XYZ file of C-alpha atoms in Angstrom:
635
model
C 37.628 31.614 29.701
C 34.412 31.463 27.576
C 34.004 28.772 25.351
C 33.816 30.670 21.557
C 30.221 30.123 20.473
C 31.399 27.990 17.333
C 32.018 26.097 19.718
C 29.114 25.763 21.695
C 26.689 25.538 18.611
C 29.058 22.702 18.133
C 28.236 20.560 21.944
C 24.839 21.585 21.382
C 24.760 19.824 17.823
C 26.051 16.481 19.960
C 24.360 16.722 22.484
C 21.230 17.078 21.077
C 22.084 13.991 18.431
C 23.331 11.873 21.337
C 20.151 12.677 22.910
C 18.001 11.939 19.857
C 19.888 8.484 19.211
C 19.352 7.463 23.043
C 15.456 8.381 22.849
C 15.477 6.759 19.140
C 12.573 3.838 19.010
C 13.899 0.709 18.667
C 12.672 -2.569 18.090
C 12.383 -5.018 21.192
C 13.571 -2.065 23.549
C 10.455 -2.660 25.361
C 8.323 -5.631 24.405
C 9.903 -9.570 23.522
C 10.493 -11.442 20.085
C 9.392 -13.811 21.765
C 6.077 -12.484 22.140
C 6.222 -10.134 19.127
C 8.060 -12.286 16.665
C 7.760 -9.141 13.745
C 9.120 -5.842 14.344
C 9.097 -2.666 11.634
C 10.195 0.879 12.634
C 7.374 2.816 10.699
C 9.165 6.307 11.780
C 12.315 6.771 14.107
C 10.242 7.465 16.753
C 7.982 4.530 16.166
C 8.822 0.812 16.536
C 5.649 -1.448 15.659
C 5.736 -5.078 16.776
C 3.275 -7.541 16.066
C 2.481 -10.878 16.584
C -0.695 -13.502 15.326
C -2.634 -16.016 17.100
C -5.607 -17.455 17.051
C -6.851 -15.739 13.986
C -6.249 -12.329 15.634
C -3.332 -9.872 15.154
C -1.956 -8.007 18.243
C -0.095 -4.934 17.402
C 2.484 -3.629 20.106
C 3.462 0.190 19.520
C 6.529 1.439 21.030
C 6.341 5.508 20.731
C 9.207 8.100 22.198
C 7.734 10.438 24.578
C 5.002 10.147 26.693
C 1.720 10.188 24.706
C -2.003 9.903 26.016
C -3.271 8.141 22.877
C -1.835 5.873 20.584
C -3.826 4.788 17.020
C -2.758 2.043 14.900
C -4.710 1.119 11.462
C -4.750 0.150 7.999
C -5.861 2.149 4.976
C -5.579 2.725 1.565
C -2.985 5.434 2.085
C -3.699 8.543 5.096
C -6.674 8.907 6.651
C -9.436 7.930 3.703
C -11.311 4.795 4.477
C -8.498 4.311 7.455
C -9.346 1.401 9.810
C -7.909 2.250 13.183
C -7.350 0.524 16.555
C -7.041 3.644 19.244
C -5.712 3.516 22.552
C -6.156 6.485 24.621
C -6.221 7.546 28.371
C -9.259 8.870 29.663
C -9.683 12.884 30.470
C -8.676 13.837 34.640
C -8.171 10.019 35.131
C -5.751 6.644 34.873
C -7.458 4.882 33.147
C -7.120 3.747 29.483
C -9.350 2.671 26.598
C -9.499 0.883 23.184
C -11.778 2.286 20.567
C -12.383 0.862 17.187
C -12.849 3.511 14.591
C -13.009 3.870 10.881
C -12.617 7.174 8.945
C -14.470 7.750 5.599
C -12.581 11.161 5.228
C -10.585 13.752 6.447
C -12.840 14.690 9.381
C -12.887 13.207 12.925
C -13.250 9.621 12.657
C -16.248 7.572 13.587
C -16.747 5.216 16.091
C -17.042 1.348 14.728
C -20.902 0.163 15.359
C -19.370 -3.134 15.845
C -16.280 -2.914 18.518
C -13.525 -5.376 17.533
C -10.489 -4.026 19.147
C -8.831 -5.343 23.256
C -6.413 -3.148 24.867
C -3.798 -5.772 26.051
C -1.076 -3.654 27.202
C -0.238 0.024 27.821
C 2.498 1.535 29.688
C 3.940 5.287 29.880
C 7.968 4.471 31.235
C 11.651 5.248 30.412
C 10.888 8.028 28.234
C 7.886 5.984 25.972
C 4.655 4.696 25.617
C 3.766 1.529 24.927
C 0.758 0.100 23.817
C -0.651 -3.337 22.736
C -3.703 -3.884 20.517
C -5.299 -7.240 19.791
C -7.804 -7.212 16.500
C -8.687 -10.103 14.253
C -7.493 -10.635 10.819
C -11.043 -10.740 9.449
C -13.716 -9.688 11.463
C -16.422 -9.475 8.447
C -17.514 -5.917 9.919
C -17.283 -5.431 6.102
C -18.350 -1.706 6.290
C -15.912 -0.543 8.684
C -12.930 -3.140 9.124
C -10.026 -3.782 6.882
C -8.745 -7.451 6.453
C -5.144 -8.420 7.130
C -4.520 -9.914 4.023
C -1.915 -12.789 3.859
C 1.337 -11.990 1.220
C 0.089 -8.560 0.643
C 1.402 -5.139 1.239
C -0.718 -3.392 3.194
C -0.640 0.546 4.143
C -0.314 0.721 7.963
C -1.156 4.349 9.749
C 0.158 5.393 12.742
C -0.718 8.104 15.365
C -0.329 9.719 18.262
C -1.508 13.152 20.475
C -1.690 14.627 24.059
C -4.696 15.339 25.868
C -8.083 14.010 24.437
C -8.229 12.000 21.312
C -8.166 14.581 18.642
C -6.453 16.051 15.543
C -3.148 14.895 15.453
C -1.567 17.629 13.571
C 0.864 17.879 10.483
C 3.854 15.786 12.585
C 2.676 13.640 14.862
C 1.408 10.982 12.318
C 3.027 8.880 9.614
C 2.237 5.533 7.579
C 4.375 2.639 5.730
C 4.096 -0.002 3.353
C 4.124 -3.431 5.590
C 3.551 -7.366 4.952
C 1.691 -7.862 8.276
C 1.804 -11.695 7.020
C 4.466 -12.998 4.807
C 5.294 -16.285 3.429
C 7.437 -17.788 1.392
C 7.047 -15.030 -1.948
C 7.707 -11.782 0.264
C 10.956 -10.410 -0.765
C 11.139 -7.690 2.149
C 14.172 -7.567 4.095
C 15.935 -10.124 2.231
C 19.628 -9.457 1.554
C 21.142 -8.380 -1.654
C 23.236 -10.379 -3.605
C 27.217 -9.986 -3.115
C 27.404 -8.316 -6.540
C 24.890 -5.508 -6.305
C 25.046 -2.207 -7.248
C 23.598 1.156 -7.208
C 22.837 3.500 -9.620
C 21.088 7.055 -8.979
C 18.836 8.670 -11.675
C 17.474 12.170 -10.653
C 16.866 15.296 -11.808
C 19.798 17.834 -12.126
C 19.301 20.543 -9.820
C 15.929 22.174 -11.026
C 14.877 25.713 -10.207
C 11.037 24.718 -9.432
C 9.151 27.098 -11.218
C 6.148 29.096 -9.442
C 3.322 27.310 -11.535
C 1.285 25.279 -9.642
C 1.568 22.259 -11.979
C 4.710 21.229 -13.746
C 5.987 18.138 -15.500
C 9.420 18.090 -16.122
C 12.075 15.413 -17.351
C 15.401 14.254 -18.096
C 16.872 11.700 -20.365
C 19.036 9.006 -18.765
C 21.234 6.508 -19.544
C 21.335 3.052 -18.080
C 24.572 0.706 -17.878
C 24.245 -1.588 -21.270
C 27.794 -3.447 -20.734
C 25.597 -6.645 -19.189
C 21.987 -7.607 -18.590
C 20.812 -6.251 -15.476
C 18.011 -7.410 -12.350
C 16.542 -4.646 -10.390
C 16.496 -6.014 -6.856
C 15.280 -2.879 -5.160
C 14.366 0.768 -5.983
C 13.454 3.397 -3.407
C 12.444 7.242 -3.768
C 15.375 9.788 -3.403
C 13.309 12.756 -1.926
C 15.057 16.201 -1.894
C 12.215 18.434 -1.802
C 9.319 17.280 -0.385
C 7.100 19.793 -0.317
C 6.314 20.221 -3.620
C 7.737 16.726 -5.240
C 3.929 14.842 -5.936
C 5.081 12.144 -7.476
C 7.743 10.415 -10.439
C 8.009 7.917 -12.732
C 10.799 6.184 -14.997
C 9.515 5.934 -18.512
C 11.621 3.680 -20.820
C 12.420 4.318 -24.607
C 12.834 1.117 -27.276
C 15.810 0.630 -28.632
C 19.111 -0.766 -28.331
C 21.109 1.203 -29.788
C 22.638 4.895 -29.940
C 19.841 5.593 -32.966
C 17.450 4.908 -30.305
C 18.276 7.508 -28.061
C 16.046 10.172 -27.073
C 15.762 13.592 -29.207
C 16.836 15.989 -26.105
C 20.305 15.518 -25.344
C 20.961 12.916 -22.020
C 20.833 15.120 -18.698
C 19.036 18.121 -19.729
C 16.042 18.737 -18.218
C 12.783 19.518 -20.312
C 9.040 20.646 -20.298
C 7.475 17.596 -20.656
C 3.843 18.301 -20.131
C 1.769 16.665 -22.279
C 5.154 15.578 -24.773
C 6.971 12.589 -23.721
C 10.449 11.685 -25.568
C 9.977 7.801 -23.877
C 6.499 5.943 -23.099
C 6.997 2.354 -21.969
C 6.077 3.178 -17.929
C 9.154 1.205 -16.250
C 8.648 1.889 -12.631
C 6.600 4.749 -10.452
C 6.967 6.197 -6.817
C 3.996 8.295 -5.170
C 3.721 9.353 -1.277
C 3.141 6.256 0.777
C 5.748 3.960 -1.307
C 8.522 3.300 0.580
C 11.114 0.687 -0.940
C 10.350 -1.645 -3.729
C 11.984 -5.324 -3.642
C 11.491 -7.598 -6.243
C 9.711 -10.678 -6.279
C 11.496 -14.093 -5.316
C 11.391 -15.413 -9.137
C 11.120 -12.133 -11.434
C 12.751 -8.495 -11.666
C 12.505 -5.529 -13.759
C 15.526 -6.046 -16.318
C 17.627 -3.568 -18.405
C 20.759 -3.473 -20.536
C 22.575 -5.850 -22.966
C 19.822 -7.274 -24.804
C 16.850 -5.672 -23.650
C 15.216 -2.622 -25.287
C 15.690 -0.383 -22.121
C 19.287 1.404 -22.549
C 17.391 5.090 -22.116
C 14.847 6.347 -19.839
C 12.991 9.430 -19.180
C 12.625 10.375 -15.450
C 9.565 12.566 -15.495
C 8.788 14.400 -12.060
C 5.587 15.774 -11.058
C 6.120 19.289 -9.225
C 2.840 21.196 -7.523
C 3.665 24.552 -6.236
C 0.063 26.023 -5.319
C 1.564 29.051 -3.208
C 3.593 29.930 -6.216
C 6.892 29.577 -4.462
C 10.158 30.869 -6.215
C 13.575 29.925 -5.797
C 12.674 25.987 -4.428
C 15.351 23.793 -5.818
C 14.849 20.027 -6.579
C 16.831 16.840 -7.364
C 14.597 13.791 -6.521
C 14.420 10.781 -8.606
C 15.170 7.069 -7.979
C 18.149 4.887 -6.462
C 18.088 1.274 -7.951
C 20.401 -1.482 -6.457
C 20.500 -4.178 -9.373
C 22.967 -7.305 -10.014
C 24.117 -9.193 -13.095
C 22.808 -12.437 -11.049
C 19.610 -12.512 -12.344
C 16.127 -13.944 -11.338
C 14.110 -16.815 -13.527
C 12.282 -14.144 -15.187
C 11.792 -10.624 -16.832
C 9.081 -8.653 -15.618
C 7.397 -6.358 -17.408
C 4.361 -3.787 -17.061
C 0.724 -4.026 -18.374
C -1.003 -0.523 -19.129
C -4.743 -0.862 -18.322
C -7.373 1.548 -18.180
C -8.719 4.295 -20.865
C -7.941 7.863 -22.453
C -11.853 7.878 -22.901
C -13.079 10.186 -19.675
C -15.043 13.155 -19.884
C -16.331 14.307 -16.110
C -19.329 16.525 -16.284
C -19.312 19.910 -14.898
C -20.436 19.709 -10.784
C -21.667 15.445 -11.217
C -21.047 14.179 -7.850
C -20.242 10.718 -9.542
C -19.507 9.570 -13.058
C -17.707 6.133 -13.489
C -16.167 5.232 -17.305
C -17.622 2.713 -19.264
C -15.932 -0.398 -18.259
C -12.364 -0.822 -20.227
C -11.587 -3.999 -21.397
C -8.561 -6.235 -22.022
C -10.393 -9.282 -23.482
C -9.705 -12.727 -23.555
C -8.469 -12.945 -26.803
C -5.685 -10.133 -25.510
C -4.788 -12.023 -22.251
C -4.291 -15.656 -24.961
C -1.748 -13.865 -26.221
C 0.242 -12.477 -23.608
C -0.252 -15.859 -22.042
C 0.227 -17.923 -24.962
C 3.525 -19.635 -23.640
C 2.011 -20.023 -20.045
C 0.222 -18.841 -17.009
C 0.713 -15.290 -16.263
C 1.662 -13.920 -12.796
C -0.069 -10.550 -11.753
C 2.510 -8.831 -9.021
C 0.715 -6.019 -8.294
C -1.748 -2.721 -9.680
C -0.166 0.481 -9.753
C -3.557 2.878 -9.884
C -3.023 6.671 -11.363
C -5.698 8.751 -11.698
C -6.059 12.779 -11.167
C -7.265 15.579 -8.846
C -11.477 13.993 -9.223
C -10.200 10.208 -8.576
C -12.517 8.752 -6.194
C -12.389 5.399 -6.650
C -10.461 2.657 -9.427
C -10.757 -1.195 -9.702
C -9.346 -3.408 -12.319
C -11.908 -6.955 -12.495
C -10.620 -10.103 -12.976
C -13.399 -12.247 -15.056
C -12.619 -16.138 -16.389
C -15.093 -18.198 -18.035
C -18.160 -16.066 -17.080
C -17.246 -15.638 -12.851
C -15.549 -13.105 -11.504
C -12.495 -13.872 -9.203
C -11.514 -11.551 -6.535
C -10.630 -7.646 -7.629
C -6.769 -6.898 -8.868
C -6.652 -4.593 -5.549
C -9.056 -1.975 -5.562
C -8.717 2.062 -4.759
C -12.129 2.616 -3.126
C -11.235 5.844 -1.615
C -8.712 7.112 -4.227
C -6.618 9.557 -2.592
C -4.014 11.523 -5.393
C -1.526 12.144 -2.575
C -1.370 8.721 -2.001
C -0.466 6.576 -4.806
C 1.511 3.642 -3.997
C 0.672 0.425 -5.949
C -1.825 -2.280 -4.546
C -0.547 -6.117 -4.406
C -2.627 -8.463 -6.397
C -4.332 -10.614 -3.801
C -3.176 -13.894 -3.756
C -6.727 -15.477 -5.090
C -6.218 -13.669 -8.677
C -2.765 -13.550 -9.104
C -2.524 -15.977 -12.012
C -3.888 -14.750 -15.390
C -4.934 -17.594 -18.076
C -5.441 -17.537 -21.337
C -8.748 -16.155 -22.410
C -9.165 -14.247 -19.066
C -10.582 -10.479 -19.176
C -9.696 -7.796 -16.928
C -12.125 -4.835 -16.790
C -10.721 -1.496 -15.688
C -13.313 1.558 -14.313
C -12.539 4.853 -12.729
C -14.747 6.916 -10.693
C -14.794 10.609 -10.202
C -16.385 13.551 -8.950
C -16.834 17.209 -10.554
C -18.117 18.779 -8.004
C -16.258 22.264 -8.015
C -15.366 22.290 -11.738
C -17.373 24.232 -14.054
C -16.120 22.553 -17.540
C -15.898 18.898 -18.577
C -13.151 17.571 -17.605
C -10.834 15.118 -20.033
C -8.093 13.076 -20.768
C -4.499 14.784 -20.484
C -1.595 14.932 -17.761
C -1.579 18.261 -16.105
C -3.224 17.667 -12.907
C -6.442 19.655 -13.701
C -6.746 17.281 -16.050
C -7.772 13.287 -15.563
C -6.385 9.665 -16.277
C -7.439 6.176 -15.872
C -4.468 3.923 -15.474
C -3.147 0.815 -14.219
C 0.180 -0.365 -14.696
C -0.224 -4.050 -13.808
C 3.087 -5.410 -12.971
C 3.143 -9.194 -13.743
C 5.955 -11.726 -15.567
C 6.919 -13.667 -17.865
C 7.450 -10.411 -19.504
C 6.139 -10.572 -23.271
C 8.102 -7.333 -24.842
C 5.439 -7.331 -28.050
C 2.148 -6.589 -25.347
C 2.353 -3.234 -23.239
C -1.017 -1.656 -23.573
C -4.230 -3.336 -23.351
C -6.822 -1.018 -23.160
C -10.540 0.053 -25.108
C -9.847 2.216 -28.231
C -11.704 5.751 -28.220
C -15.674 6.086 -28.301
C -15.409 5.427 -32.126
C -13.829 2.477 -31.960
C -15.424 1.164 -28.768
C -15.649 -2.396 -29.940
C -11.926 -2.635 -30.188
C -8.967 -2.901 -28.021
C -5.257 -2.339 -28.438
C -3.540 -5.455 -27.760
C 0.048 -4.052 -28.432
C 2.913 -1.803 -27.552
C 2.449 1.994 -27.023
C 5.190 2.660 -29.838
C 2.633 0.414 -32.651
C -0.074 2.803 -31.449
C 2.016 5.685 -31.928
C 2.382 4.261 -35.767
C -1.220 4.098 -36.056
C -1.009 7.137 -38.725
C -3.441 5.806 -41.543
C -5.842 3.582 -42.015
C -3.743 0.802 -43.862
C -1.675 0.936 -40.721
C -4.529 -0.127 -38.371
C -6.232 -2.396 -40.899
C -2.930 -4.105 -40.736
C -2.736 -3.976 -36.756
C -6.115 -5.833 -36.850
C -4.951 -8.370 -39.179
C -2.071 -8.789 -37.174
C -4.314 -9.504 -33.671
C -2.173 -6.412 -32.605
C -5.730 -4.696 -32.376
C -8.647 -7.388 -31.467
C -12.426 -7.113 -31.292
C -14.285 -6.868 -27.686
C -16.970 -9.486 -27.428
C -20.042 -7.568 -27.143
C -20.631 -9.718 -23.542
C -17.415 -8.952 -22.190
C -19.000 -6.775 -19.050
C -21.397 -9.691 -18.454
C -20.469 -12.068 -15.500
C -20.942 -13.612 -12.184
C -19.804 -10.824 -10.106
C -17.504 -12.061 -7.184
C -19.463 -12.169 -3.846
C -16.930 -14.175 -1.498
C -18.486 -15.480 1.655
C -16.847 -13.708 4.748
C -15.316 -16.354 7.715
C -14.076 -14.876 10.854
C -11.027 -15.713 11.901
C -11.409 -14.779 15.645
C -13.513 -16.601 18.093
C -16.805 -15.231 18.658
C -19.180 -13.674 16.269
C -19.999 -9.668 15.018
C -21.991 -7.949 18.043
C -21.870 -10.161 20.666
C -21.516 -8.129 23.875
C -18.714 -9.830 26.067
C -16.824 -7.058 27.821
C -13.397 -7.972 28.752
C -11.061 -5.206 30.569
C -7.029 -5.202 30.614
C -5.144 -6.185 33.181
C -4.922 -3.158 35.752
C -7.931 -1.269 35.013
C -11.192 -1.608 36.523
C -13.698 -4.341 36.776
C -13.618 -7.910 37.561
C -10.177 -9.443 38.108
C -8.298 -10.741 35.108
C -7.088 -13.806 36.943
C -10.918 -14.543 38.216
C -12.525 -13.700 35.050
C -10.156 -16.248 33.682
C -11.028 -19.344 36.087
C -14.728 -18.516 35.487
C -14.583 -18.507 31.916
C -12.152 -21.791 32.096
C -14.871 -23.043 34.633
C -17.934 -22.453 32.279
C -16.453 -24.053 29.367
C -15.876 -27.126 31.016
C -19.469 -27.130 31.969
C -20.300 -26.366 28.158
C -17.756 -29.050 26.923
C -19.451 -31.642 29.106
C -23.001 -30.344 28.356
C -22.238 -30.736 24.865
C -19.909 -33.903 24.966
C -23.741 -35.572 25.747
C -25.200 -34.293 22.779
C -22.902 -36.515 20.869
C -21.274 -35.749 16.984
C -21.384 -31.903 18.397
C -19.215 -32.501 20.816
C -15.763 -32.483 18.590
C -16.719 -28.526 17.450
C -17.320 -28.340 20.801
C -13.724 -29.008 22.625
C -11.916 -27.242 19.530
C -13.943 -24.377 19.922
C -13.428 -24.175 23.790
C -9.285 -24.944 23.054
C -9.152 -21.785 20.356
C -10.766 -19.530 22.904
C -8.812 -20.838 26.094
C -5.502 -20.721 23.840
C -5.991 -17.094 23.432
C -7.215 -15.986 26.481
C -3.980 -17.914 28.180
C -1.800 -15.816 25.601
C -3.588 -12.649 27.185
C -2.928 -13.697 30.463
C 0.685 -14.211 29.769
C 0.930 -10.681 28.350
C -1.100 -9.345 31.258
C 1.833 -10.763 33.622
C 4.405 -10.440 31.398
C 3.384 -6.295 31.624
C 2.441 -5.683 34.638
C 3.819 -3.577 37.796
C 4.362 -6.599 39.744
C 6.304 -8.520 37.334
C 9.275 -8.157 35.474
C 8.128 -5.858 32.704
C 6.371 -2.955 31.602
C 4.350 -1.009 34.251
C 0.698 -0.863 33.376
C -0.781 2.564 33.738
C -4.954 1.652 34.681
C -6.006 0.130 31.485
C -10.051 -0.819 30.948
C -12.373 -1.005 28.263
C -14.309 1.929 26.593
C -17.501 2.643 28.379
C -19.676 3.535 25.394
C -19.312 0.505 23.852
C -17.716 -2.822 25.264
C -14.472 -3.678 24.203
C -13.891 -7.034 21.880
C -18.016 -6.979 22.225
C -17.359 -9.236 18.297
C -15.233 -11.695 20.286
């Protein structure tokens, strides 16, 4: 009897699920903990392990399928100014290579000048590939090599094609938010508390209309029985294609005369006309999950001015679409056990931007939150800067926000210096600048391009339009301080230091004369863009310096034996030890120099056997260096 085709479609649904869960990449399917104490999936097909030593990072990619190249990097989000480590197996051949490359734009990436990536590892078996990639965590290749910052998130790309390296094509790519080095502060991964819950605000199903830019939002109302933490938010994605990005905008109040003037659910046009205006929190391709810092959360409830919220959704539908249905928006997992502190959000930047007509470049004049801004949202204490979320339009090209105390610039809040408005997610404050004094400045500037436009291009929200913003996240929250940016070009020598609702009052004239009076708007200091600027001196943290031309093949692959190469160099840095021992003081650099190097070449080795055909472990395809250009020739 033949099976009825329900069901068949029905054992083809399983099987193919079964068959998807058993080819699933997992982590430590393939490589150790031991030797790969960190493990992320960064897609289900991808597991990415990594482990660091001897100021290098090694990076261990576990792929589904069988692949013949494999890139791993770090950008600011896709393929702009993308830093990638690229192992691929040579045309009509077994052999494999490692190529360091960095990518300015959406072309064909470049090869490094300065080669600072080792294959280690690389194996095609049980249904995967598997590759190992050893880089340092600053090379000071400044030009074309991203740092691995400690206690920052950091946007790592992924990879991966058949045949020649090439275009990888709409799928077979991906990136994530990671902490490649955490400490004690990184909240990632850390469990919820017992009493969490989860609360989903998104858009009611909305009929996308066929323009190809539309804002639209809903009023929401948040629980208000208790005071609430936010210990995590994510992005609820239900239409993908033509979702650009969200945000949650918070109204002030506390009470049911605060609520918003369109009635709660009902979506609305809000371009250019927001009911609410305090930005609360923000997702934008790239950003993943959200957890909140160890000490401080995003609150809302009892007692706080945050009962409603407007969830405003960006929609682009350039093909003009019809009938594409959406209900994205945010899920929040928040507890009644709350942190030490409140956090809140700093607006920085300008409404001040007028791009000429076809200029390749034009930066704004530098926005200011001045020192006498920063005493007072610092008056009862240090300030902690979390991290920058940067928004600007379709002719962003690049965004930094300064950090300037007593005359010297300390390093950048994060910077955007290849601003890409598909990819938006926010930019940790590097450790070095996260705490804001009294009296500090931060300078805001946004750089654009309008080539391809043939009017000026200004301030406004539609996406043809331009901003300069960044939402600084930071706590102690201090409710009475939410924007802190440069008036208009008449008032140039002024800056709000204030909530957007008191500029919203600014109606008259006795209304701002009293702002000023009440240091709610404050005078710029006519030196505030004069400083030191911040020119940090680069260490490497691997051994070896930039350019250096050691060659140094992976196990399997052509060349001089691993095992020999090994006792030679062992052998000659005896010889150097001794040679130096006689030179006297020297001698100490000398032996921990030799020790650093001999430490990591050992861990090689013991990945070498670890991998390799004849041991238990992966089977190395041939694996060598790139011939163009020796591999690790900065180690």
């Amino acid at each position: 009897m033949t099976p009825p085709l329900a069901v068949l479609g029905a054992v083809v649904v399983l099987l193919s699920a079964l068959l998807d869960k058993a080819t699933a990449a997992t982590c430590y399917a393939n490589f150790g903990a031991k030797d790969f104490p960190s493990c992320i999936n960064l897609a289900p097909s991808l597991a990415l392990h990594w482990s660091v030593s001897g100021g290098s990072i090694t990076f261990a990619a576990d792929v589904d399928g069988a692949w013949d190249w494999v890139g791993i990097g770090l950008s600011e989000g896709g393929m702009l100014g993308a830093d990638l480590a690229v192992a691929a197996l040579e045309p009509g051949s077994t052999q494999w290579t490692a190529t360091d490359y960095w990518s300015a734009g959406f072309g064909f990436p470049a090869r490094d000048v300065l080669q600072d990536v080792t294959l280690v590892a690389v194996s095609r078996a049980g249904g995967s590939t598997q590759v190992a990639l050893r880089r340092p965590l600053v090379s000071c290749d400044l030009a074309q090599d991203r740092a691995v910052v400690n206690d920052t998130r950091q946007t790592v790309v992924w990879a991966v094609g058949s045949g020649g390296f090439a275009y990888h094509g709409p799928v077979n790519r991906g990136q994530a938010e990671v902490v490649l080095l955490p400490n004690a502060t990184t909240q990632a991964n850390l469990p919820l508390p017992a009493d969490v819950q989860t609360l989903e605000l998104k858009m009611p199903a909305f009929t996308i209309p066929g323009n190809a830019t539309t804002y639209q939002c809903v009023n929401l109302e948040m629980p208000h029985d208790a005071k609430y933490h936010v210990y995590r938010y994510e992005p609820i994605i239900d239409n993908t294609p033509y979702v650009h990005h969200f945000v949650a905008w918070t109204c002030y109040g506390l009470s049911d005369a605060d609520a918003p003037a369109t009635p709660l659910g009902s979506p609305y046009d809000c371009l250019g006309y927001m009911e609410c205006s305090e930005f609360w929190m923000g997702w934008a391709p790239g950003l993943n999950k959200v957890d909140a810092e160890a000490q401080a959360a995003l609150a809302f409830g009892s007692g706080t001015p945050k009962r409603y919220l407007a969830l405003q959704i960006h929609y682009t539908n350039l093909q003009g679409v019809q009938g594409q249905v959406d209900s994205s928006g945010f899920r929040i997992h928040y507890s009644p056990t709350l942190k030490k502190y409140d956090m809140g959000v700093l607006t920085l930047g300008t409404h001040d931007i007028a791009v000429p007509a076809g200029a390749p470049s034009y930066t704004t004049a530098p926005n200011v939150c001045p020192g006498t801004c920063t005493s007072q949202l610092a008056a009862a204490g240090p300030i902690t800067l979390i991290e920058s979320f940067y928004h600007m339009h379709q002719l962003g090209k690049s965004m930094v926000t300064r950090h300037v105390r007593g005359g010297q610039e300390l390093s950048p809040l994060g910077t955007r210096d290849y601003y890409d408005f598909a990819y938006q997610a926010p930019v940790n404050v590097p450790p070095p600048s996260r705490t804001l004094l009294p009296g500090d400045s931060l300078i805001t500037t946004c750089t654009y391009s309008g080539v391809g436009r043939s009017n000026v291009t200004k301030f406004g929200e539609a996406s043809y339009e331009e901003m300069c913003f960044n939402f600084l996240f930071y706590y102690p929250f201090n409710d009475s301080i939410s924007y802190c940016i440069t008036m208009d070009r008449d008032l140039s020598g002024m800056a709000s230091c204030s909530s957007i609702r008191l500029l919203q009052g600014l109606q008259s004239q006795d209304a701002f004369n009293a702002a000023v009076q009440a240091g709610e708007i404050v005078s710029v200091p006519a030196n505030a863009t004069t400083y030191k600027p911040y020119n940090p001196t680069c260490a490497r943290t691997a051994p070896g310096a930039p350019g250096s031309s050691s060659s140094q093949p992976a196990s399997g692959g052509e060349g001089e034996p691993q095992e020999e190469k090994h006792r030679r160099n062992v052998g000659a840095a005896v010889i150097t030890i001794i040679i130096i021992a006689c030179i006297g003081g020297v001698a100490i650099w000398g032996v921990l120099r030799w020790m650093r190097v001999k430490r990591q070449a050992e861990e090689e080795q013991h990945l070498f056997q670890k991998y390799n055909p004849n041991t238990v472990g992966l089977p190395l395809v041939g694996a060598t260096n790139s011939s163009s250009a020796p591999i690790g020739s900065k180690v």
